[in-house]
JSON list of C-alpha atoms in Angstrom, two decimals:
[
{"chain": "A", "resi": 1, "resn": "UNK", "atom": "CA", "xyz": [42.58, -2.13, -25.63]},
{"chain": "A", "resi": 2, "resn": "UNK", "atom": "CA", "xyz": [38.52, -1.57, -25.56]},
{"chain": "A", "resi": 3, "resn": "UNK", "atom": "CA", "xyz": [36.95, -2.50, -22.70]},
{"chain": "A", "resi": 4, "resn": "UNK", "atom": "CA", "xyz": [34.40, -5.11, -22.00]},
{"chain": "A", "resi": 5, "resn": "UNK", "atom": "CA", "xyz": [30.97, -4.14, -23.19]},
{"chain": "A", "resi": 6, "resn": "UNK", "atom": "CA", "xyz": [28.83, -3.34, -19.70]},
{"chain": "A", "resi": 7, "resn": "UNK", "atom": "CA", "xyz": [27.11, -6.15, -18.54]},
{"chain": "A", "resi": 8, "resn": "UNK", "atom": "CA", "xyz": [23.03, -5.48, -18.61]},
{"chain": "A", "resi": 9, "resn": "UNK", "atom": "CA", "xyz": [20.14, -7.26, -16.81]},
{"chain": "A", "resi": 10, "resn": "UNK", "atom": "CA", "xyz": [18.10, -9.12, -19.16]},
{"chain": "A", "resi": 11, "resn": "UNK", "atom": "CA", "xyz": [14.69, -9.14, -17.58]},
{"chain": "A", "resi": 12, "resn": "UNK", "atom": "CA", "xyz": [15.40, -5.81, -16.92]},
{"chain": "A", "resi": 13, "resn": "UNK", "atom": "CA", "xyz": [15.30, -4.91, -21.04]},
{"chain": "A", "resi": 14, "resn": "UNK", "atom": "CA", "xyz": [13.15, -7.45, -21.30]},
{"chain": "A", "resi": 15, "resn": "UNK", "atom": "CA", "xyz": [10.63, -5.58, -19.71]},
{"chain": "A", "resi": 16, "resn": "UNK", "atom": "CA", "xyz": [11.68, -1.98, -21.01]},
{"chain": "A", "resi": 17, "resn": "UNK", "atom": "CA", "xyz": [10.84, -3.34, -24.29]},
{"chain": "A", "resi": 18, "resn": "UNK", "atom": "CA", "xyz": [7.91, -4.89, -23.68]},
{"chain": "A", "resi": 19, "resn": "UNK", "atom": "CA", "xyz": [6.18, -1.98, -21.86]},
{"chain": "A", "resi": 20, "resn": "UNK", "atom": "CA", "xyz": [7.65, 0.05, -25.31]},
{"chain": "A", "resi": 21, "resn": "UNK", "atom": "CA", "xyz": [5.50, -2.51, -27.43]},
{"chain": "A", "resi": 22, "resn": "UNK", "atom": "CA", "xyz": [2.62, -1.88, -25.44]},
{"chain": "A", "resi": 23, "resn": "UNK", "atom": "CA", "xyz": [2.35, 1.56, -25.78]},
{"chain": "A", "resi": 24, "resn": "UNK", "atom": "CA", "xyz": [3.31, 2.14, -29.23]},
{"chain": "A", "resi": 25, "resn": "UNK", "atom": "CA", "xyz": [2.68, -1.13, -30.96]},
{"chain": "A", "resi": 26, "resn": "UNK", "atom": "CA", "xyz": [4.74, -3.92, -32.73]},
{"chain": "A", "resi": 27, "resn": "UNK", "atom": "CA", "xyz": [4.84, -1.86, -35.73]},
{"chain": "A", "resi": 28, "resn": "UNK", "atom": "CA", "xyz": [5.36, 1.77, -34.97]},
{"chain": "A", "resi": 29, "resn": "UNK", "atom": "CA", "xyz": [8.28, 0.90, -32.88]},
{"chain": "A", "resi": 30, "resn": "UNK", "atom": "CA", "xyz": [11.68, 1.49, -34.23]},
{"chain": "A", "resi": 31, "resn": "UNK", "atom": "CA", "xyz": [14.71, -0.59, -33.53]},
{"chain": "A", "resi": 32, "resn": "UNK", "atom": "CA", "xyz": [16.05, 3.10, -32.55]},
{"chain": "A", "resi": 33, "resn": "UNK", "atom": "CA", "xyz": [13.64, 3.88, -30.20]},
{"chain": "A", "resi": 34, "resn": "UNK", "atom": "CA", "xyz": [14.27, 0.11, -28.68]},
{"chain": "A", "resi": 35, "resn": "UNK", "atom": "CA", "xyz": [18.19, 1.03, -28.77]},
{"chain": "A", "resi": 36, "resn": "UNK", "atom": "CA", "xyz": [17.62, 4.17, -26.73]},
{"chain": "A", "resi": 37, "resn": "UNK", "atom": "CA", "xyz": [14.72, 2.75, -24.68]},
{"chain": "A", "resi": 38, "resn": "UNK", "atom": "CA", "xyz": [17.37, -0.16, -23.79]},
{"chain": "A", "resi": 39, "resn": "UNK", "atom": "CA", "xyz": [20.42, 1.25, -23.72]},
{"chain": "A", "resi": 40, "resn": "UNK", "atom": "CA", "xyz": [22.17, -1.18, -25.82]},
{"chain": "A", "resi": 41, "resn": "UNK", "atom": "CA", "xyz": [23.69, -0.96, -29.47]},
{"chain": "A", "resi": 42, "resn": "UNK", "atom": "CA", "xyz": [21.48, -2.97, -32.07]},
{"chain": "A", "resi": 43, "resn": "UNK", "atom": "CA", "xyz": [23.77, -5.21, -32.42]},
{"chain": "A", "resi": 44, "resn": "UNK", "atom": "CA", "xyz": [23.21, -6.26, -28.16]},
{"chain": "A", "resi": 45, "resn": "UNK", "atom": "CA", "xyz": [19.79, -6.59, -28.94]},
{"chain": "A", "resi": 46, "resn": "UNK", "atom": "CA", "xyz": [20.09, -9.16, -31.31]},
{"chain": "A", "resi": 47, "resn": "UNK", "atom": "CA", "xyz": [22.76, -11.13, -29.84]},
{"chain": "A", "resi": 48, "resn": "UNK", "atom": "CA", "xyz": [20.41, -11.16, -26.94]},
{"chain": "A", "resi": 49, "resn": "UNK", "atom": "CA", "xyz": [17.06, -11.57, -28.25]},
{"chain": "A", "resi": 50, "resn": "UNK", "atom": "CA", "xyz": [17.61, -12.49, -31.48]},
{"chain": "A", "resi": 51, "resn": "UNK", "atom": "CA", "xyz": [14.94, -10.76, -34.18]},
{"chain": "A", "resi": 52, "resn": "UNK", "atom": "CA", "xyz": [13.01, -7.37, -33.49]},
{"chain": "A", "resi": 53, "resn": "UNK", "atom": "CA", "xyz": [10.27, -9.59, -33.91]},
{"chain": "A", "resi": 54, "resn": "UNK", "atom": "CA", "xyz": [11.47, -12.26, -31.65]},
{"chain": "A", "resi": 55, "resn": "UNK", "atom": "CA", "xyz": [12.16, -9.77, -28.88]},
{"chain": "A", "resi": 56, "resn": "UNK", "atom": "CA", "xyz": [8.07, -8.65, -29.61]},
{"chain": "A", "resi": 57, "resn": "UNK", "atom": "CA", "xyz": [6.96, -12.12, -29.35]},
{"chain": "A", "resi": 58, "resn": "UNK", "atom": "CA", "xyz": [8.96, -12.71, -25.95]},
{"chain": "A", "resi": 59, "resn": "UNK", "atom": "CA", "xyz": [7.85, -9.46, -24.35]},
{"chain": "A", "resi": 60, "resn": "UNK", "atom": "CA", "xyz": [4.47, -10.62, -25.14]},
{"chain": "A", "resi": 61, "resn": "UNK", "atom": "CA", "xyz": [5.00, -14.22, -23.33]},
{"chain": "A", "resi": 62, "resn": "UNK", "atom": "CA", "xyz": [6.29, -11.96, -20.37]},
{"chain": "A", "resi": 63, "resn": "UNK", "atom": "CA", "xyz": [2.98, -10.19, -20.26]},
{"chain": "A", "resi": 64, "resn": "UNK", "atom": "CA", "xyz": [0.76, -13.18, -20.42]},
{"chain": "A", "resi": 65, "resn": "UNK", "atom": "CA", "xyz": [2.94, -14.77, -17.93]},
{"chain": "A", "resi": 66, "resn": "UNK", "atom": "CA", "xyz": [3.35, -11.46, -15.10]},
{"chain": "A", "resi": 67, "resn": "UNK", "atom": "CA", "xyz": [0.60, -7.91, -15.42]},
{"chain": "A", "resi": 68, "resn": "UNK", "atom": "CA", "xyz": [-1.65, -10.22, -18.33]},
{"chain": "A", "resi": 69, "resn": "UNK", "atom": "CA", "xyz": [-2.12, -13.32, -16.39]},
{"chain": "A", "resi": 70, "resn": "UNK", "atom": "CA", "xyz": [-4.82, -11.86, -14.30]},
{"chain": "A", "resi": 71, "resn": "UNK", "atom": "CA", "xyz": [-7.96, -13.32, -16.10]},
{"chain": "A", "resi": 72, "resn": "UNK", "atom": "CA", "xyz": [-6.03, -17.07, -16.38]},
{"chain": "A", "resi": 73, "resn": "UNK", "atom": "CA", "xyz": [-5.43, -17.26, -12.32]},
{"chain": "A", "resi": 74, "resn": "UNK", "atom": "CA", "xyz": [-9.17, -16.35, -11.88]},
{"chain": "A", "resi": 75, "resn": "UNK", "atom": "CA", "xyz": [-10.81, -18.73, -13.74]},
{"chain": "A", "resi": 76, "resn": "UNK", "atom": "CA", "xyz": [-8.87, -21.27, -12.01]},
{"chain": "A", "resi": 77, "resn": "UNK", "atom": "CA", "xyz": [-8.79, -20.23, -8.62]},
{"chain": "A", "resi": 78, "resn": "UNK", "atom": "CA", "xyz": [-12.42, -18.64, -7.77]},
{"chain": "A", "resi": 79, "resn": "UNK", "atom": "CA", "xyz": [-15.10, -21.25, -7.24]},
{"chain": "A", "resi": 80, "resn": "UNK", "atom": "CA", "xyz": [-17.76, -19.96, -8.84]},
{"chain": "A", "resi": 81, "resn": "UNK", "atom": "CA", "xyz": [-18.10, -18.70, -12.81]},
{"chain": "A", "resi": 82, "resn": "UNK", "atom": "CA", "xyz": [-19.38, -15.28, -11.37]},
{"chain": "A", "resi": 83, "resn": "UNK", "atom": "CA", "xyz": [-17.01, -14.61, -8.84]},
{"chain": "A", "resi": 84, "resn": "UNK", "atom": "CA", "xyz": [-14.36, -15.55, -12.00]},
{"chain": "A", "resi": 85, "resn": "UNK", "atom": "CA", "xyz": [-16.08, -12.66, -14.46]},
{"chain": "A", "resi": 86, "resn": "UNK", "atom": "CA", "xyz": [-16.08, -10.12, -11.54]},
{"chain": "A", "resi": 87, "resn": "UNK", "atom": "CA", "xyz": [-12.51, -10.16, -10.34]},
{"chain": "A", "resi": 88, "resn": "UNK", "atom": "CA", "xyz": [-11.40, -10.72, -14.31]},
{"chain": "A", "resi": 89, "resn": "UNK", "atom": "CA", "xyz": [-13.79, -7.54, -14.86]},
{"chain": "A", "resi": 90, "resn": "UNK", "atom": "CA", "xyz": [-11.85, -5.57, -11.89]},
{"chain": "A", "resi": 91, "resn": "UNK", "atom": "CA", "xyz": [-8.49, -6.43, -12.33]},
{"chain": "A", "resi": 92, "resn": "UNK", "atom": "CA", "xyz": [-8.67, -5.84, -16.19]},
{"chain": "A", "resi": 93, "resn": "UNK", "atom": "CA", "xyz": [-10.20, -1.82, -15.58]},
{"chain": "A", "resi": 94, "resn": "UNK", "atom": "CA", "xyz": [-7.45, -1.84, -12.80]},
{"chain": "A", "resi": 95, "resn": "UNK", "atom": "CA", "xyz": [-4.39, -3.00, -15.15]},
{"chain": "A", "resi": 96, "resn": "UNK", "atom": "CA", "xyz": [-5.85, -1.06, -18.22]},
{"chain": "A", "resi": 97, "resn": "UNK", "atom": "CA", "xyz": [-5.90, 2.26, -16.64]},
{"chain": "A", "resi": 98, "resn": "UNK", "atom": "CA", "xyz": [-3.15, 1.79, -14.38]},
{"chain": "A", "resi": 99, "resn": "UNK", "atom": "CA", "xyz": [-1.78, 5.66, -13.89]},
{"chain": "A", "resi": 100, "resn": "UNK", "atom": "CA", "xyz": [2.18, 4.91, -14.12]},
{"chain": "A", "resi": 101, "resn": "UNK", "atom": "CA", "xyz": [2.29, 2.23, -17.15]},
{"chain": "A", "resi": 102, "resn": "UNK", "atom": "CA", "xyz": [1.21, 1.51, -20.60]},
{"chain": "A", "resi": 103, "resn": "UNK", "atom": "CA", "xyz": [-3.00, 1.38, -21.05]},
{"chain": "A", "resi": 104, "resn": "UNK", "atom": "CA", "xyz": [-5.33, -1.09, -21.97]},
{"chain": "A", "resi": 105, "resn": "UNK", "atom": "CA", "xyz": [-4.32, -4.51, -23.09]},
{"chain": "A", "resi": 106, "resn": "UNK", "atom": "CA", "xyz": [-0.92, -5.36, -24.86]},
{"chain": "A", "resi": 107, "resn": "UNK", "atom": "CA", "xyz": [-2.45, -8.32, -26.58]},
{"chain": "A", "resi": 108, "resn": "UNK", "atom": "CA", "xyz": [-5.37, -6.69, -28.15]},
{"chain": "A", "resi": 109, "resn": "UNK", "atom": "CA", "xyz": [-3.58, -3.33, -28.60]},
{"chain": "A", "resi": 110, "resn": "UNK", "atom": "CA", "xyz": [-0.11, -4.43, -30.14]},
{"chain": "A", "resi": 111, "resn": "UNK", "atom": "CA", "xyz": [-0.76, -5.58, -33.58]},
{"chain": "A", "resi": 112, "resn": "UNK", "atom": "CA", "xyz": [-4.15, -4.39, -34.61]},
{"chain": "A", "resi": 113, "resn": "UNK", "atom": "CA", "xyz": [-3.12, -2.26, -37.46]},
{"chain": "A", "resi": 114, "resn": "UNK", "atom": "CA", "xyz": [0.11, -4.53, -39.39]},
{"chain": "A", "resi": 115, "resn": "UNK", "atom": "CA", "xyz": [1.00, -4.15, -42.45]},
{"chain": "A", "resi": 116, "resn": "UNK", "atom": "CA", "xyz": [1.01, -7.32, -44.93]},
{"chain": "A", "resi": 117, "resn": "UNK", "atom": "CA", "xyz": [5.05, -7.41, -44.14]},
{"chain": "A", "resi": 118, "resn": "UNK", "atom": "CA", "xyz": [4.23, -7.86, -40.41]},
{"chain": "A", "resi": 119, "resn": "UNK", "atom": "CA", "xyz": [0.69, -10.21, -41.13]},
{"chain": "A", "resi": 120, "resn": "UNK", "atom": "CA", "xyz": [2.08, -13.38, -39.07]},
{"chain": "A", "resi": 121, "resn": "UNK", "atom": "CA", "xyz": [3.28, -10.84, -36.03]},
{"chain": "A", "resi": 122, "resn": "UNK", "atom": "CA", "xyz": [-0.89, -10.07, -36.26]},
{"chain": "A", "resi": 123, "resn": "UNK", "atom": "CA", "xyz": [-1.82, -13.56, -37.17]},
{"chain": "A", "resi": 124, "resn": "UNK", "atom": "CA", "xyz": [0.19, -14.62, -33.79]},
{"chain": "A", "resi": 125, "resn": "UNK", "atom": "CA", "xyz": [-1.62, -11.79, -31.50]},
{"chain": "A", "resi": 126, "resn": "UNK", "atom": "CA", "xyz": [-5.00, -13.58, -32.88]},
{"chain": "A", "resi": 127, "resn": "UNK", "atom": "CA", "xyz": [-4.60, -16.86, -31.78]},
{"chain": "A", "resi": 128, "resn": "UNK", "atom": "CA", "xyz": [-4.14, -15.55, -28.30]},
{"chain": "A", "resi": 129, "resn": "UNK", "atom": "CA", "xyz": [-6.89, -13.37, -28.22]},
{"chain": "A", "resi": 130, "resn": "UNK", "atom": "CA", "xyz": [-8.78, -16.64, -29.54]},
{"chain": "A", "resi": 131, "resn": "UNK", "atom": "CA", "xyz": [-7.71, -18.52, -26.75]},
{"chain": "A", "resi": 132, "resn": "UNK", "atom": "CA", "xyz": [-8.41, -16.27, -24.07]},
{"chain": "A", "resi": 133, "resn": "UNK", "atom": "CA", "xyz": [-12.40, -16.49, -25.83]},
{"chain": "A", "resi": 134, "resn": "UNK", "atom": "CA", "xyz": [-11.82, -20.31, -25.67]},
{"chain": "A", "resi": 135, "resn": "UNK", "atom": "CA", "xyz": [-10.74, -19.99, -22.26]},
{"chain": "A", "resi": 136, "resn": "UNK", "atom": "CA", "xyz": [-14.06, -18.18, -20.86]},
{"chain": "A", "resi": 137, "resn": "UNK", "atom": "CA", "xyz": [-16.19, -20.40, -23.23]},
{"chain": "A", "resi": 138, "resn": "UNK", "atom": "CA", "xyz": [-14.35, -23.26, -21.25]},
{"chain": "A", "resi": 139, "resn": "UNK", "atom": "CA", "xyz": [-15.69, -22.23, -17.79]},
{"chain": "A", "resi": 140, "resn": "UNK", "atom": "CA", "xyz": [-19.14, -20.82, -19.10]},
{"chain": "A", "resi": 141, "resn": "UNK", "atom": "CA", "xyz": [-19.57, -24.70, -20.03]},
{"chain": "A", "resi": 142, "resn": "UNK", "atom": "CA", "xyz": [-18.15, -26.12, -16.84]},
{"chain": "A", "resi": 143, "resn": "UNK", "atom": "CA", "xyz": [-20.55, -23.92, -14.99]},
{"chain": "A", "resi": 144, "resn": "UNK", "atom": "CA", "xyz": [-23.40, -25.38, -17.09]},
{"chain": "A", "resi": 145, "resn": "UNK", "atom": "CA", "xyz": [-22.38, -28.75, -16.47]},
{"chain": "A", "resi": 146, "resn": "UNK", "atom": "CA", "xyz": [-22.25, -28.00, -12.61]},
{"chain": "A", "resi": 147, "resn": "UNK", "atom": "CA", "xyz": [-25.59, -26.87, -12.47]},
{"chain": "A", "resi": 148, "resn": "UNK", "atom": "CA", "xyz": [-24.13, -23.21, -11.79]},
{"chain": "A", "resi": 149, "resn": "UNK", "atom": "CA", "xyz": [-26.07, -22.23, -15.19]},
{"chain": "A", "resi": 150, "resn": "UNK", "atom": "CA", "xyz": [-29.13, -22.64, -16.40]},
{"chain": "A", "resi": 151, "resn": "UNK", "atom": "CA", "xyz": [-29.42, -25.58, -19.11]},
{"chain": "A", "resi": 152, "resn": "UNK", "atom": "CA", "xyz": [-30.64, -23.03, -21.81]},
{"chain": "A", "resi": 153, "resn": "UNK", "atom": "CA", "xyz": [-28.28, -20.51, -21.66]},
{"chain": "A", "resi": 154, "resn": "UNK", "atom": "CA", "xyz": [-25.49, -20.55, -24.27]},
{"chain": "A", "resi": 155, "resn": "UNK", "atom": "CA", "xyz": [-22.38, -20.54, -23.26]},
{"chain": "A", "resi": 156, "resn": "UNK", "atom": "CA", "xyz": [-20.29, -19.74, -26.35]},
{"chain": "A", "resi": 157, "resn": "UNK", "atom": "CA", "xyz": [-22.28, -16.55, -26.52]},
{"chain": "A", "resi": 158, "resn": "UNK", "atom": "CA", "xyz": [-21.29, -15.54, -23.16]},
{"chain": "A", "resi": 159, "resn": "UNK", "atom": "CA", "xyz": [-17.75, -16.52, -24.11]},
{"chain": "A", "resi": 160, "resn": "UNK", "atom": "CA", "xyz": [-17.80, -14.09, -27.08]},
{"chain": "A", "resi": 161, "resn": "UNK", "atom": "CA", "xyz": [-19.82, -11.69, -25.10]},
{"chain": "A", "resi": 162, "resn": "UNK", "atom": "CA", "xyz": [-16.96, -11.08, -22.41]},
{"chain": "A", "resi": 163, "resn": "UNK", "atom": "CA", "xyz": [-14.37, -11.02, -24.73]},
{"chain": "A", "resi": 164, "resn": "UNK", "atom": "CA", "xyz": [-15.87, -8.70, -26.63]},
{"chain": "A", "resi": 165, "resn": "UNK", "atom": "CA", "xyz": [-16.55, -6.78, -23.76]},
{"chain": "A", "resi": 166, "resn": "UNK", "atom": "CA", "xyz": [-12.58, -7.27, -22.18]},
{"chain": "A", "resi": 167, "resn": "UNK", "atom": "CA", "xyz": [-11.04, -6.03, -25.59]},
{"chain": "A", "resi": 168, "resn": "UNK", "atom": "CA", "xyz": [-13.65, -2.80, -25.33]},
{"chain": "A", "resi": 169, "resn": "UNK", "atom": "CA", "xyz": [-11.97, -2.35, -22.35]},
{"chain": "A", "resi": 170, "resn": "UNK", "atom": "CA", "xyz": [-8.91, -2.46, -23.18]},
{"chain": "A", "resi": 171, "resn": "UNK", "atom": "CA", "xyz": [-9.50, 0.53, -25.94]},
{"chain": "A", "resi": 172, "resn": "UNK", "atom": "CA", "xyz": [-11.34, 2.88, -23.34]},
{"chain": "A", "resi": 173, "resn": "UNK", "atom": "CA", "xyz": [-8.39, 2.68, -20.74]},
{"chain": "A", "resi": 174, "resn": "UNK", "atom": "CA", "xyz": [-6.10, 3.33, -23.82]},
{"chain": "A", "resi": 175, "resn": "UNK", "atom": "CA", "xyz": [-8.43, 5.98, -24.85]},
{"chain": "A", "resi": 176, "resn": "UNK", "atom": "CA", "xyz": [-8.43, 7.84, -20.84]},
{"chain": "A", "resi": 177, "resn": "UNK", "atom": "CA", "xyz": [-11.94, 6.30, -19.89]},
{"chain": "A", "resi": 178, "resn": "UNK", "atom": "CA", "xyz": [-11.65, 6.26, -15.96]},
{"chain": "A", "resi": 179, "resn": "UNK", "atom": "CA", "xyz": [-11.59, 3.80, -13.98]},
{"chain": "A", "resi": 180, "resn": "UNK", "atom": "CA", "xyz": [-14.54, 4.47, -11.97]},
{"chain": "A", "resi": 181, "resn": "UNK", "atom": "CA", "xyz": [-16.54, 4.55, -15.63]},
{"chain": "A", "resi": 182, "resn": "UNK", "atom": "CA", "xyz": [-15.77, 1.49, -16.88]},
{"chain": "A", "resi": 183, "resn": "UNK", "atom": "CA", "xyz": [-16.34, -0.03, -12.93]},
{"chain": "A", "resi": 184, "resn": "UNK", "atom": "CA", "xyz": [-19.87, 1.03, -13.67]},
{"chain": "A", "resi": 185, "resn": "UNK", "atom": "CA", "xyz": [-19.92, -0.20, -17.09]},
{"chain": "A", "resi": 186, "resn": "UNK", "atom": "CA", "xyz": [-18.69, -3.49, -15.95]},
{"chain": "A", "resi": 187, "resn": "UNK", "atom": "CA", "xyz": [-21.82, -4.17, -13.24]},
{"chain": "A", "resi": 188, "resn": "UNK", "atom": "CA", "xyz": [-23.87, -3.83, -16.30]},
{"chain": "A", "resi": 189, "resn": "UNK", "atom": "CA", "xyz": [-22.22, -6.72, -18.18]},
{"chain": "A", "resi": 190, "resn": "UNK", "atom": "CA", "xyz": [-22.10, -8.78, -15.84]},
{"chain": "A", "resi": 191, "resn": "UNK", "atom": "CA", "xyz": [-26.28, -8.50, -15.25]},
{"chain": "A", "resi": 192, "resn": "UNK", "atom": "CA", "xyz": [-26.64, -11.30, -18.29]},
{"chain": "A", "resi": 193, "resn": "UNK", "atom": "CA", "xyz": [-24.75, -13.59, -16.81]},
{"chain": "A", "resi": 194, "resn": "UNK", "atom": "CA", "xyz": [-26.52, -13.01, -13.20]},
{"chain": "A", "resi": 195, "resn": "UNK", "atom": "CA", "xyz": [-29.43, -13.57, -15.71]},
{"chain": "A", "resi": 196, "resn": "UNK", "atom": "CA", "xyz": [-28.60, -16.96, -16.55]},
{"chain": "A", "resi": 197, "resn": "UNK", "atom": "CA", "xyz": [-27.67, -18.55, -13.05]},
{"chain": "A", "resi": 198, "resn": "UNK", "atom": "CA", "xyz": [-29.37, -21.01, -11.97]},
{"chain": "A", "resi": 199, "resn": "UNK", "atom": "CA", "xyz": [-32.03, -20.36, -9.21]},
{"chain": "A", "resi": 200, "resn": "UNK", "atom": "CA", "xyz": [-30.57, -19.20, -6.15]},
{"chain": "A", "resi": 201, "resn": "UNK", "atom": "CA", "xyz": [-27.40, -18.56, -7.71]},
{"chain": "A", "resi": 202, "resn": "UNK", "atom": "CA", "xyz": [-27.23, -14.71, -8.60]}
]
């Protein structure tokens, strides 16, 4: 008589996967390399998590929700839109070229090369990205309308400005960029924004 398959923890493969995907990719990883990474047959996996792609989609949700969650806890918590863009700034160089885990950021890094097979895994990764830029937009506004900004200054183009920045980011911790680098990179982006604070402010 066989005996019962081992039980397994599930946030524990949950995880194993996820930091898997965020190394190599949605695409480049094999359901082999996710079997061996996990330590469950195939068949496990997809009792468990359903779809290879499903299993991407919820390892992505665990990110945004644990290591990626950084930047959505500062723009709530710190009171003022600068003290927000530093601590996103510092805690994104710190998570990006953190020395024992995967680099940069799993959102932007995951799907940016998908074949036409894989175009809604890609499509999916977008949106997010889109609402993180939505998300700083958001505050740049608030700050406006708080007086924290000057009335001129546009918000949606320091939105896309520190997005653009973030996901640059996110490729030169991938790419071994230190930490101390991008630190100093990072006071220089944030000098337009000082720019447009209202007087007294910066």
């Amino acid at each position: 008589m066989a005996g019962r398959p081992r039980e397994f923890d599930r946030t524990d493969a949950l995880k194993k996967a996820r930091d898997l995907f965020w190394r190599q990719g949605f695409e480049s990883t094999s359901l082999s390399e996710l079997v061996a990474t996990l330590g469950l047959a195939s068949a496990r996996i997809y009792a468990a998590f359903g779809s290879k792609e499903d299993l991407f989609r919820e390892a992505v949700l665990d990110y945004e929700t644990h290591e990626g969650s950084f930047a959505t806890h500062a723009l709530k918590e710190e009171r003022s839109v600068l003290a927000s863009m530093e601590r996103i700034l510092e805690q994104a160089i710190a998570l990006y070229t953190q020395p024992d885990g995967p680099k940069g950021c799993m959102v932007v890094a995951s799907a940016t090369n998908c074949s036409s097979a894989n175009a809604s895994v890609a499509a999916w990764l977008a949106q997010h990205r889109k609402a993180r830029t939505t998300s700083l937009v958001d505050r740049f506004r608030l700050a406006q309308q708080e007086g924290e900004l000057r009335k001129e200054c546009d918000p949606q183009a320091l939105g896309d400005f520190f997005a653009t920045f973030l996901h640059g980011l996110s490729v030169q911790g991938r790419d071994g960029i230190s930490a101390e680098r991008l630190q100093n990179a990072a006071q220089s982006a944030l000098q337009p924004l000082k720019l447009q604070m209202a007087s007294g402010e910066n």
